[in-house]
């Protein structure tokens, strides 16, 4: 079902329910009111008759009947009957109407004090009346001709109003739904114009600042991210193929060179070393590329567990001290007072180890004086791993770019690496809802900080 | 006594390369190429480290990792894998692997990891299984620490720190000595690292129980004792 139809039906349904509910309420409230007023009249008639009979002490029942008939507020076809305690009629008004009663009904009225009923169009009221220690039961019955006629008129008027309301609503709902959906229809038409060859086209954002503007902004942002991902993919394949193909070509060149003619043992040994070095570079590149691809394709719902970052840091430091004995590595720990779980994060231990290892490895490569200082700071919200080294600072214009794959700051070109280490760290930080940043001080200190949200419960 | 390693790798050339690498640092190696054979071998022998390939005939690497870990909670297991997806590596971790190395790898990277794990892994002599001080008990076999009947969860470094302190109850250990014994001489742990770790250990060992066992001798170091020395 289309949104238009759904909105249309919803609008009709709601309006019909509200209109019907309102009209029925008016009808029933008025009907109730008429009944109450009519029963009050019947009650006053009974009270007046009983007062004439017992309090004025008249024995002339005909006089009472005459007074009953001549009263200005006489009701149509009314009948009043009064019974004594033995169920005998002590008074009955003159007319042809009759009230059906039984000894059982009289007993019930005596017991409850009040009884009312509707017999066809006639409304009946029974009251218990006590005079001089004697119980009397009075029954009154009459037709509310005027009231019932007014109810009929009201029902007709309300039915006409309902029909008119529905007719107006059917027309207005079409206009309302069309006007409401027009911006969405326009937006949909604009979106359908954006094809795979037109990824740089953006939607026009209405100035109204309403939900449609928000959708247009969100859609444009999604397009921005898609375009960036598309560009990244293109560049990634471009750079990756270059980085993979070049060393393979070089290896082939070395093999061709060795194959042509006779060479000394020293020449063969040198060729083997060249190939071995290129193979090591290829190994680095392949491992990093596969890890980066693995991070992108890993199951996002993968469960994480509590990880002590200090344990991971000591693992990394131990391995670094063995693989880079020339580097002087120092570690400092700090825990803020309000920390609930010192150094604990919710994460994936091997990935955090890779991230910390990459940062430490970078430190060993770029520290001018061979000193790599690691600090692990734990507070209530984050566990922050900082690597501080002395060396040439990265210009501010590069400080974000260095976290992109294959981007290397010019002075780093002479150092082995392919510009994937920091991209991997950033991706791992993202997987853990953390972040990685770079800053430097005026004393040529370069600081990389990996911040991972701390365990909260 | 030289260290021993079990290499479980179905690719014979790579297995021999691994044997040669580990032998170069004085590690005695046993090589098997089949998962079921490896399962049997680990059932009857103990090793200081196991290198485990994930893709194996008969019994897969993940299943084998699970079985070995159920029998020996201490032996370091390093997983070797050519799978590029992270999920299979993570699965190995879930089943008890300590680290992984992706193929292709550098020999130096592998040796660094093996050296670290071998240094860390210490097979406790059978006769020393538990140590007590006051109501504190350390079980070296299971690595369980219990105080007042309540089990306390410690990280490996916290456990090492407690183990060093409890070696000689009452003896004052300087920060330098603790750093050397618990951590590594290959890197510097600032003095605050020891302070932080003693504080973390106190929070677990002392704080929830009325009586203090870990004491500070200002200017000298720390000790563990029933009464303050």
XYZ file of C-alpha atoms in Angstrom:
686
model
C 0.000 0.000 0.000
C 1.392 3.406 -0.918
C 2.132 6.016 1.712
C -0.436 8.300 0.065
C -3.197 5.689 0.377
C -2.172 4.833 3.926
C -2.181 8.486 4.955
C -5.515 9.002 3.188
C -7.151 6.043 4.927
C -5.662 7.041 8.246
C -6.964 10.590 7.880
C -10.468 9.382 6.884
C -10.541 6.804 9.650
C -9.460 9.231 12.340
C -11.779 12.031 11.216
C -14.765 9.641 10.952
C -14.110 8.256 14.406
C -13.774 11.726 15.956
C -16.899 13.070 14.179
C -18.979 9.999 14.960
C -17.790 9.989 18.555
C -18.640 13.694 19.015
C -22.111 13.420 17.447
C -23.000 10.266 19.370
C -21.832 11.920 22.589
C -24.083 14.938 21.932
C -27.024 12.647 21.164
C -26.673 10.427 24.225
C -25.916 13.300 26.611
C -29.061 15.092 25.463
C -31.138 11.861 25.654
C -29.939 11.293 29.201
C -30.731 14.893 30.111
C -34.289 14.613 28.741
C -34.910 11.459 30.750
C -33.602 13.061 33.940
C -35.790 16.132 33.463
C -38.873 14.006 32.734
C -38.376 11.775 35.783
C -37.965 14.918 37.901
C -41.373 16.068 36.569
C -42.938 12.698 37.400
C -41.449 12.846 40.891
C -42.777 16.369 41.497
C -46.177 15.213 40.284
C -46.162 12.309 42.797
C -45.003 14.623 45.602
C -47.692 17.177 44.807
C -50.455 14.506 44.730
C -49.332 12.844 47.963
C -49.102 16.230 49.730
C -52.632 17.099 48.640
C -53.851 13.734 49.807
C -52.049 13.454 53.144
C -50.709 16.820 54.237
C -53.669 19.028 53.134
C -55.807 16.231 54.612
C -58.398 16.363 51.837
C -60.665 13.379 51.574
C -62.089 14.561 48.310
C -60.210 12.507 45.768
C -62.137 14.148 42.929
C -60.797 17.506 44.008
C -57.286 16.133 43.943
C -57.908 14.678 40.460
C -59.262 18.001 39.251
C -56.228 19.812 40.654
C -53.994 17.244 38.965
C -55.604 17.825 35.598
C -55.645 21.600 35.839
C -52.036 21.950 36.830
C -50.129 24.016 34.224
C -47.366 21.538 33.861
C -49.731 18.634 33.265
C -48.065 15.858 31.311
C -49.452 13.963 28.387
C -51.506 10.900 29.269
C -50.277 10.911 32.833
C -51.438 8.461 35.467
C -50.774 8.509 39.245
C -51.747 5.633 41.537
C -51.101 5.495 45.290
C -51.179 2.266 47.315
C -51.332 1.752 51.058
C -49.154 -0.651 53.040
C -51.532 -3.540 52.217
C -51.245 -2.944 48.477
C -54.733 -1.438 48.177
C -55.258 1.562 45.923
C -55.942 4.662 48.010
C -55.850 7.060 45.076
C -55.939 6.773 41.273
C -55.930 9.693 38.838
C -58.687 9.922 36.273
C -57.849 8.820 32.761
C -57.887 5.731 30.650
C -54.288 4.999 30.978
C -53.223 2.193 33.176
C -50.063 1.285 35.037
C -49.149 -2.330 35.189
C -48.020 -3.313 38.665
C -47.771 -6.370 40.881
C -47.441 -6.988 44.613
C -43.817 -7.933 43.990
C -43.107 -4.562 42.292
C -44.742 -2.694 45.207
C -42.584 -4.643 47.689
C -39.438 -3.781 45.709
C -40.327 -0.058 45.616
C -40.989 -0.121 49.355
C -37.637 -1.778 49.935
C -35.506 0.375 47.572
C -37.452 3.647 48.001
C -37.304 4.494 44.261
C -37.888 2.653 40.982
C -38.011 3.743 37.392
C -38.798 1.960 34.135
C -39.700 2.520 30.505
C -42.681 0.703 29.015
C -42.759 1.404 25.269
C -42.799 5.191 25.018
C -44.180 5.571 28.539
C -41.856 6.354 31.372
C -42.778 5.121 34.846
C -41.585 6.138 38.307
C -42.305 4.532 41.668
C -41.639 6.155 45.078
C -42.059 5.041 48.663
C -43.814 7.674 50.760
C -44.156 7.626 54.575
C -46.918 9.500 56.363
C -48.042 9.169 59.988
C -46.054 5.975 60.434
C -47.750 4.433 57.388
C -45.880 3.421 54.196
C -47.429 4.305 50.850
C -46.237 3.479 47.387
C -46.896 5.976 44.586
C -46.632 5.016 40.911
C -46.658 7.639 38.172
C -46.542 7.166 34.420
C -46.673 9.569 31.432
C -45.595 10.174 27.848
C -42.875 12.809 27.127
C -44.194 13.705 23.706
C -42.238 16.967 23.393
C -38.998 15.491 24.662
C -39.163 12.457 22.364
C -39.959 14.669 19.383
C -36.925 16.794 20.158
C -34.769 13.682 20.360
C -36.000 12.642 16.888
C -35.162 16.096 15.524
C -31.765 15.998 17.136
C -31.024 12.565 15.610
C -31.963 13.862 12.160
C -29.851 17.013 12.564
C -26.851 15.039 13.766
C -27.145 12.499 10.907
C -27.174 15.329 8.360
C -24.156 16.904 10.078
C -22.330 13.562 9.960
C -23.008 13.068 6.238
C -21.961 16.652 5.487
C -18.823 16.300 7.618
C -17.792 13.088 5.831
C -18.331 14.712 2.425
C -16.229 17.761 3.353
C -13.559 15.536 4.879
C -13.302 13.335 1.753
C -12.567 16.383 -0.354
C -10.272 18.078 2.178
C -8.274 14.894 2.875
C -7.314 14.624 -0.803
C -6.015 18.182 -0.739
C -4.301 17.693 2.640
C -2.557 14.417 1.694
C -1.405 15.802 -1.647
C 0.026 18.941 -0.045
C 1.687 16.953 2.757
C 3.343 14.496 0.399
C 4.341 16.971 -2.291
C 7.835 17.646 -0.790
C 8.455 13.878 -0.491
C 7.306 13.350 -4.076
C 9.648 16.127 -5.218
C 12.497 14.705 -3.110
C 11.929 11.232 -4.547
C 12.008 12.639 -8.076
C 15.288 14.450 -7.332
C 16.834 11.304 -5.787
C 15.865 9.179 -8.790
C 17.869 11.552 -11.008
C 21.110 10.652 -9.154
C 22.729 7.709 -10.910
C 26.037 5.892 -10.497
C 27.652 8.329 -12.955
C 26.329 11.327 -11.117
C 27.583 10.694 -7.553
C 28.683 14.319 -7.135
C 25.176 15.685 -7.633
C 23.476 16.773 -4.384
C 19.860 17.391 -3.356
C 18.614 20.923 -2.917
C 17.926 21.449 0.797
C 14.633 23.338 1.403
C 15.001 26.383 3.649
C 12.000 25.462 5.785
C 14.167 23.551 8.243
C 11.545 20.807 8.566
C 11.858 17.004 8.451
C 12.186 17.039 4.656
C 15.197 19.361 4.994
C 16.683 16.921 7.523
C 16.148 13.995 5.113
C 17.777 15.961 2.291
C 20.745 16.867 4.514
C 21.125 13.256 5.724
C 20.883 11.968 2.147
C 23.549 14.442 0.997
C 25.787 13.378 3.893
C 25.283 9.714 2.957
C 26.218 10.604 -0.618
C 29.335 12.385 0.701
C 30.341 9.258 2.629
C 29.565 7.025 -0.355
C 31.586 9.236 -2.664
C 34.468 9.279 -0.176
C 34.276 5.471 0.143
C 34.151 5.138 -3.625
C 37.167 7.437 -4.017
C 38.961 5.612 -1.217
C 38.257 2.273 -2.897
C 39.537 3.550 -6.225
C 42.657 5.068 -4.653
C 43.180 2.011 -2.479
C 43.150 -0.357 -5.452
C 45.322 2.106 -7.386
C 47.975 2.359 -4.635
C 47.740 -1.288 -3.582
C 48.284 -2.502 -7.146
C 51.252 -0.155 -7.466
C 52.770 -1.271 -4.177
C 52.254 -4.958 -5.038
C 53.250 -4.844 -8.685
C 56.417 -2.798 -8.275
C 58.317 -5.240 -6.021
C 57.155 -8.223 -8.107
C 58.527 -6.436 -11.206
C 61.786 -5.709 -9.409
C 62.129 -9.373 -8.390
C 61.499 -10.413 -11.993
C 64.158 -7.921 -13.147
C 66.682 -9.354 -10.689
C 65.909 -12.913 -11.822
C 66.269 -11.873 -15.506
C 69.558 -10.181 -14.720
C 70.911 -13.282 -12.950
C 69.708 -15.635 -15.691
C 71.543 -13.723 -18.419
C 75.138 -14.858 -18.558
C 77.500 -16.192 -15.936
C 77.904 -14.338 -12.659
C 80.165 -14.615 -9.691
C 79.017 -16.320 -6.455
C 79.006 -12.849 -4.838
C 76.580 -11.572 -7.523
C 74.195 -14.506 -6.861
C 74.404 -13.907 -3.116
C 73.646 -10.202 -3.586
C 70.690 -11.025 -5.844
C 69.312 -13.431 -3.204
C 69.582 -10.745 -0.541
C 67.818 -8.215 -2.751
C 64.999 -10.674 -3.397
C 64.810 -11.529 0.296
C 64.518 -7.855 1.236
C 61.796 -7.264 -1.344
C 59.979 -10.359 -0.122
C 60.041 -9.013 3.429
C 58.506 -5.749 2.228
C 55.869 -7.684 0.321
C 55.123 -9.730 3.445
C 54.592 -6.530 5.455
C 52.359 -5.092 2.809
C 50.304 -8.249 2.347
C 49.784 -8.706 6.110
C 48.672 -5.098 6.527
C 46.377 -5.167 3.499
C 44.731 -8.386 4.662
C 44.280 -7.029 8.167
C 42.743 -3.816 6.853
C 40.395 -5.811 4.602
C 39.624 -8.152 7.516
C 38.703 -5.201 9.742
C 36.284 -3.942 7.123
C 34.643 -7.321 6.638
C 34.618 -8.542 10.235
C 31.328 -9.348 11.873
C 30.195 -6.074 13.473
C 28.085 -8.000 15.985
C 31.118 -9.856 17.235
C 31.021 -9.915 20.994
C 33.647 -7.972 22.888
C 34.929 -8.670 26.356
C 36.719 -6.844 29.154
C 40.379 -6.274 28.254
C 43.045 -4.854 30.553
C 44.996 -2.441 28.353
C 48.006 -2.514 30.714
C 48.336 -6.275 30.108
C 48.227 -5.680 26.362
C 50.796 -2.883 26.664
C 53.226 -5.074 28.594
C 52.847 -7.836 25.974
C 53.606 -5.334 23.214
C 56.522 -3.844 25.140
C 58.050 -7.278 25.746
C 57.866 -8.188 22.064
C 59.173 -4.769 20.974
C 62.101 -5.020 23.392
C 63.064 -8.331 21.770
C 62.498 -7.295 18.133
C 64.005 -3.793 18.584
C 66.729 -4.163 21.219
C 68.256 -0.877 20.031
C 65.184 1.089 21.182
C 64.905 2.367 24.720
C 61.307 1.802 25.763
C 59.857 3.300 28.936
C 56.372 2.882 30.365
C 54.367 4.993 32.781
C 50.953 4.195 34.200
C 48.455 6.585 35.707
C 45.004 5.980 37.177
C 42.608 8.824 37.970
C 40.857 8.686 41.359
C 37.327 8.219 40.058
C 38.190 5.275 37.765
C 35.773 2.381 38.207
C 37.713 -0.293 36.328
C 41.389 0.736 36.026
C 42.776 0.202 32.483
C 39.762 -1.895 31.486
C 37.981 -1.464 28.154
C 35.408 -3.553 26.355
C 37.138 -4.753 23.232
C 38.914 -7.388 21.192
C 42.271 -8.099 22.747
C 44.288 -9.095 19.626
C 43.084 -6.032 17.733
C 44.016 -3.716 20.595
C 47.386 -5.438 20.711
C 47.847 -4.815 16.964
C 46.925 -1.138 17.384
C 49.322 -0.611 20.297
C 51.996 -2.620 18.525
C 51.695 -0.519 15.350
C 51.997 2.711 17.337
C 55.005 1.402 19.282
C 56.582 0.109 16.067
C 56.114 3.567 14.520
C 57.780 5.069 17.584
C 60.815 2.831 17.168
C 61.091 3.895 13.518
C 60.768 7.631 13.950
C 62.358 8.356 17.349
C 65.482 10.412 16.573
C 67.177 9.552 19.857
C 65.892 5.936 20.011
C 63.706 6.703 23.056
C 60.067 5.670 22.959
C 57.977 6.707 25.919
C 54.626 4.975 26.437
C 52.001 6.265 28.854
C 48.779 4.547 29.770
C 46.258 6.777 31.502
C 43.028 5.414 32.878
C 40.144 7.619 33.917
C 36.416 7.164 34.304
C 35.655 7.572 30.594
C 38.718 6.529 28.595
C 41.884 4.499 28.648
C 44.449 6.546 26.730
C 47.596 5.063 25.265
C 50.201 7.686 24.353
C 53.401 7.200 22.442
C 55.830 10.105 22.786
C 58.969 10.321 20.657
C 61.356 13.072 19.662
C 61.748 13.807 15.973
C 60.579 15.973 13.126
C 56.996 17.052 13.665
C 54.296 16.316 11.142
C 52.820 19.536 9.706
C 49.264 20.284 10.814
C 48.043 19.892 7.241
C 49.170 16.232 7.392
C 47.942 15.428 10.891
C 44.647 13.959 9.641
C 45.952 12.583 6.346
C 48.506 10.303 8.005
C 45.672 8.067 9.203
C 44.622 7.340 5.626
C 46.056 4.292 3.806
C 49.225 4.814 1.748
C 49.688 8.390 2.949
C 53.233 9.022 4.182
C 54.761 12.307 5.319
C 57.730 13.192 3.069
C 60.527 12.670 5.688
C 59.090 9.191 6.331
C 59.679 8.118 2.706
C 63.221 7.020 3.545
C 61.999 4.757 6.351
C 60.666 1.277 5.611
C 56.900 1.095 5.610
C 53.940 1.484 3.287
C 51.678 3.866 5.165
C 49.168 1.305 6.377
C 50.051 1.025 10.087
C 48.218 4.163 11.242
C 45.235 3.432 8.960
C 44.925 0.062 10.711
C 45.137 1.755 14.133
C 42.403 4.194 13.165
C 40.147 1.396 11.918
C 40.718 -0.588 15.140
C 39.936 2.558 17.174
C 36.691 2.945 15.203
C 35.752 -0.698 15.815
C 36.070 0.082 19.555
C 34.245 3.461 19.281
C 37.493 5.173 20.203
C 39.794 7.533 18.350
C 43.403 8.143 17.393
C 45.009 11.552 17.243
C 48.358 13.169 16.618
C 49.818 16.271 18.235
C 53.268 17.729 18.749
C 54.924 20.059 21.205
C 57.331 22.923 20.629
C 60.124 20.627 21.864
C 59.864 18.410 18.769
C 57.884 15.832 20.702
C 55.467 13.819 18.606
C 52.495 12.423 20.483
C 50.122 9.760 19.162
C 47.168 9.056 21.423
C 44.833 6.093 21.103
C 41.744 6.608 23.287
C 39.369 3.698 23.906
C 36.182 4.132 25.970
C 36.608 2.702 29.473
C 34.494 -0.154 30.781
C 31.519 1.334 32.604
C 29.836 -1.624 34.282
C 66.918 -27.497 30.875
C 66.159 -26.466 27.287
C 62.690 -25.331 26.281
C 60.454 -27.500 24.123
C 58.031 -26.537 21.390
C 55.396 -28.451 19.465
C 54.950 -27.311 15.875
C 51.623 -28.380 14.377
C 51.749 -27.482 10.676
C 50.654 -29.563 7.688
C 52.879 -27.721 5.198
C 56.111 -29.696 5.588
C 58.469 -27.067 4.144
C 57.098 -24.386 6.466
C 57.145 -26.798 9.406
C 60.836 -27.502 8.801
C 61.523 -23.768 8.462
C 59.833 -23.198 11.836
C 61.857 -26.028 13.401
C 65.073 -24.484 12.075
C 64.084 -20.994 13.339
C 63.265 -22.215 16.847
C 66.298 -24.490 16.999
C 68.473 -21.432 16.281
C 67.428 -20.024 19.692
C 67.929 -23.338 21.460
C 64.351 -24.609 21.503
C 63.847 -28.365 21.043
C 61.056 -28.937 18.530
C 58.623 -31.738 17.857
C 56.831 -31.417 14.502
C 53.485 -33.017 13.599
C 51.494 -32.524 10.391
C 48.107 -33.910 11.381
C 45.472 -32.643 13.830
C 44.556 -36.045 15.263
C 48.218 -36.956 15.790
C 48.806 -33.585 17.472
C 45.822 -34.221 19.749
C 47.339 -37.542 20.806
C 50.835 -36.084 21.227
C 49.631 -33.235 23.465
C 47.664 -35.720 25.528
C 50.840 -37.558 26.534
C 53.492 -34.810 26.499
C 53.847 -31.307 27.828
C 55.541 -28.429 26.009
C 56.674 -24.901 26.795
C 55.000 -23.498 23.703
C 52.786 -24.703 20.848
C 52.709 -23.261 17.321
C 49.384 -24.242 15.793
C 48.254 -23.939 12.180
C 44.493 -23.420 11.837
C 44.074 -25.465 8.644
C 44.897 -29.055 9.546
C 43.836 -32.485 8.323
C 41.780 -34.809 10.604
C 41.122 -32.326 13.424
C 40.909 -28.593 12.653
C 43.090 -26.042 14.397
C 40.253 -24.362 16.310
C 38.999 -27.686 17.703
C 42.549 -28.743 18.542
C 43.182 -25.437 20.322
C 40.050 -26.018 22.381
C 41.121 -29.570 23.304
C 44.687 -28.601 24.234
C 43.483 -25.700 26.360
C 41.022 -27.922 28.215
C 43.928 -30.174 29.216
C 46.591 -27.540 29.916
C 45.542 -24.062 30.985
C 49.075 -22.644 30.971
C 50.891 -23.640 27.779
C 51.165 -20.660 25.391
C 49.500 -21.360 22.036
C 50.450 -19.194 19.066
C 48.120 -19.623 16.110
C 49.534 -19.492 12.588
C 47.025 -18.754 9.904
C 46.778 -17.857 6.266
C 43.081 -16.980 6.625
C 42.583 -13.290 6.010
C 39.316 -12.929 7.914
C 39.637 -11.773 11.472
C 36.685 -13.755 12.721
C 38.437 -17.136 12.459
C 41.440 -15.702 14.310
C 39.189 -14.268 16.995
C 37.504 -17.647 17.308
C 40.885 -19.208 18.063
C 41.306 -16.601 20.811
C 37.935 -17.468 22.215
C 39.079 -21.083 22.456
C 42.271 -20.284 24.314
C 44.963 -19.168 21.847
C 47.366 -16.591 23.295
C 48.446 -14.860 20.109
C 48.306 -15.205 16.349
C 50.704 -14.675 13.504
C 49.416 -14.224 9.977
C 51.106 -15.942 7.085
C 53.280 -14.681 5.519
C 55.310 -13.618 8.521
C 58.838 -12.495 9.333
C 61.061 -14.982 11.128
C 62.150 -12.230 13.539
C 58.541 -11.435 14.440
C 57.849 -15.076 15.207
C 61.026 -15.448 17.252
C 60.253 -12.292 19.259
C 56.838 -13.626 20.215
C 58.121 -17.122 20.978
C 60.935 -15.707 23.148
C 58.505 -13.562 25.135
C 56.080 -16.399 25.719
C 58.852 -18.820 26.663
C 60.236 -16.328 29.161
C 56.811 -15.851 30.661
C 55.773 -19.484 30.754
C 57.181 -21.185 33.784
C 56.263 -24.738 34.564
C 55.778 -24.814 38.329
C 57.443 -27.801 39.988
C 54.829 -30.287 41.099
C 55.796 -30.112 44.774
C 54.985 -26.359 45.075
C 51.304 -26.070 44.402
C 49.821 -23.779 47.019
C 51.141 -21.076 49.332
C 49.286 -19.584 52.311
C 49.620 -16.421 54.311
C 46.928 -15.639 56.875
C 43.653 -16.408 55.101
C 45.201 -15.818 51.649
C 45.899 -18.838 49.448
C 47.665 -18.972 46.071
C 47.286 -22.052 43.896
C 50.134 -21.994 41.357
C 48.702 -24.892 39.414
C 45.339 -23.304 38.689
C 46.514 -19.675 39.161
C 43.655 -19.227 41.635
C 43.916 -16.742 44.471
C 41.509 -17.140 47.380
C 41.114 -14.985 50.460
C 38.592 -15.625 53.203
C 37.017 -18.295 50.992
C 36.422 -15.758 48.234
C 38.058 -16.208 44.828
C 39.976 -13.159 43.579
C 40.573 -12.571 39.883
C 44.063 -11.264 39.111
C 45.712 -10.347 35.819
C 48.967 -12.177 34.952
C 51.083 -9.209 36.078
C 49.166 -8.814 39.348
C 49.578 -12.559 39.928
C 53.336 -12.310 39.269
C 53.655 -9.362 41.648
C 51.812 -11.256 44.385
C 53.901 -14.373 43.712
C 57.158 -12.422 44.135
C 55.973 -10.715 47.326
C 54.752 -13.979 48.855
C 58.021 -15.815 48.118
C 59.460 -14.384 51.319
C 56.749 -13.006 53.602
C 58.018 -10.060 55.614
C 60.900 -9.289 53.235
C 60.942 -5.734 51.874
C 61.157 -5.731 48.057
C 62.408 -2.501 46.478
C 60.578 -1.044 43.484
C 63.606 -1.771 41.296
C 63.646 -5.406 42.332
C 59.914 -5.769 41.757
C 60.231 -4.126 38.330
C 63.042 -6.497 37.405
C 61.285 -9.596 38.719
C 57.751 -8.911 37.542
C 58.338 -6.951 34.387
C 61.157 -7.098 31.945
C 64.616 -5.693 31.798
C 64.053 -4.890 28.130
C 62.094 -1.758 29.000
C 61.813 0.721 31.844
C 58.787 0.698 34.058
C 58.537 4.068 35.767
C 58.386 3.940 39.548
C 54.726 4.862 39.394
C 54.012 1.645 37.467
C 54.985 -0.342 40.592
C 52.941 2.015 42.789
C 49.918 1.669 40.499
C 50.197 -2.122 40.485
C 50.627 -2.376 44.265
C 47.554 -0.154 44.588
C 45.578 -2.347 42.153
C 46.674 -5.461 44.075
C 45.713 -3.870 47.409
C 42.269 -3.038 46.035
C 41.732 -6.726 45.330
C 43.668 -8.463 48.127
C 43.317 -6.092 51.096
C 40.513 -3.580 50.628
C 37.511 -5.955 50.739
C 38.941 -7.785 53.797
C 39.609 -5.955 57.061
C 43.212 -7.073 57.691
C 46.007 -5.558 55.557
C 48.558 -7.994 54.198
C 50.489 -5.749 51.775
C 52.583 -3.153 53.614
C 54.664 -0.177 52.498
C 58.011 0.661 54.046
C 58.431 4.281 52.910
C 61.731 4.802 51.110
C 62.426 1.046 50.931
C 59.640 -0.818 49.216
C 56.816 -3.267 49.829
C 56.270 -6.549 51.591
C 53.517 -9.009 52.347
C 53.070 -10.108 55.954
C 50.366 -10.890 58.473
C 51.567 -8.025 60.682
C 53.263 -4.773 59.708
C 57.032 -5.279 59.974
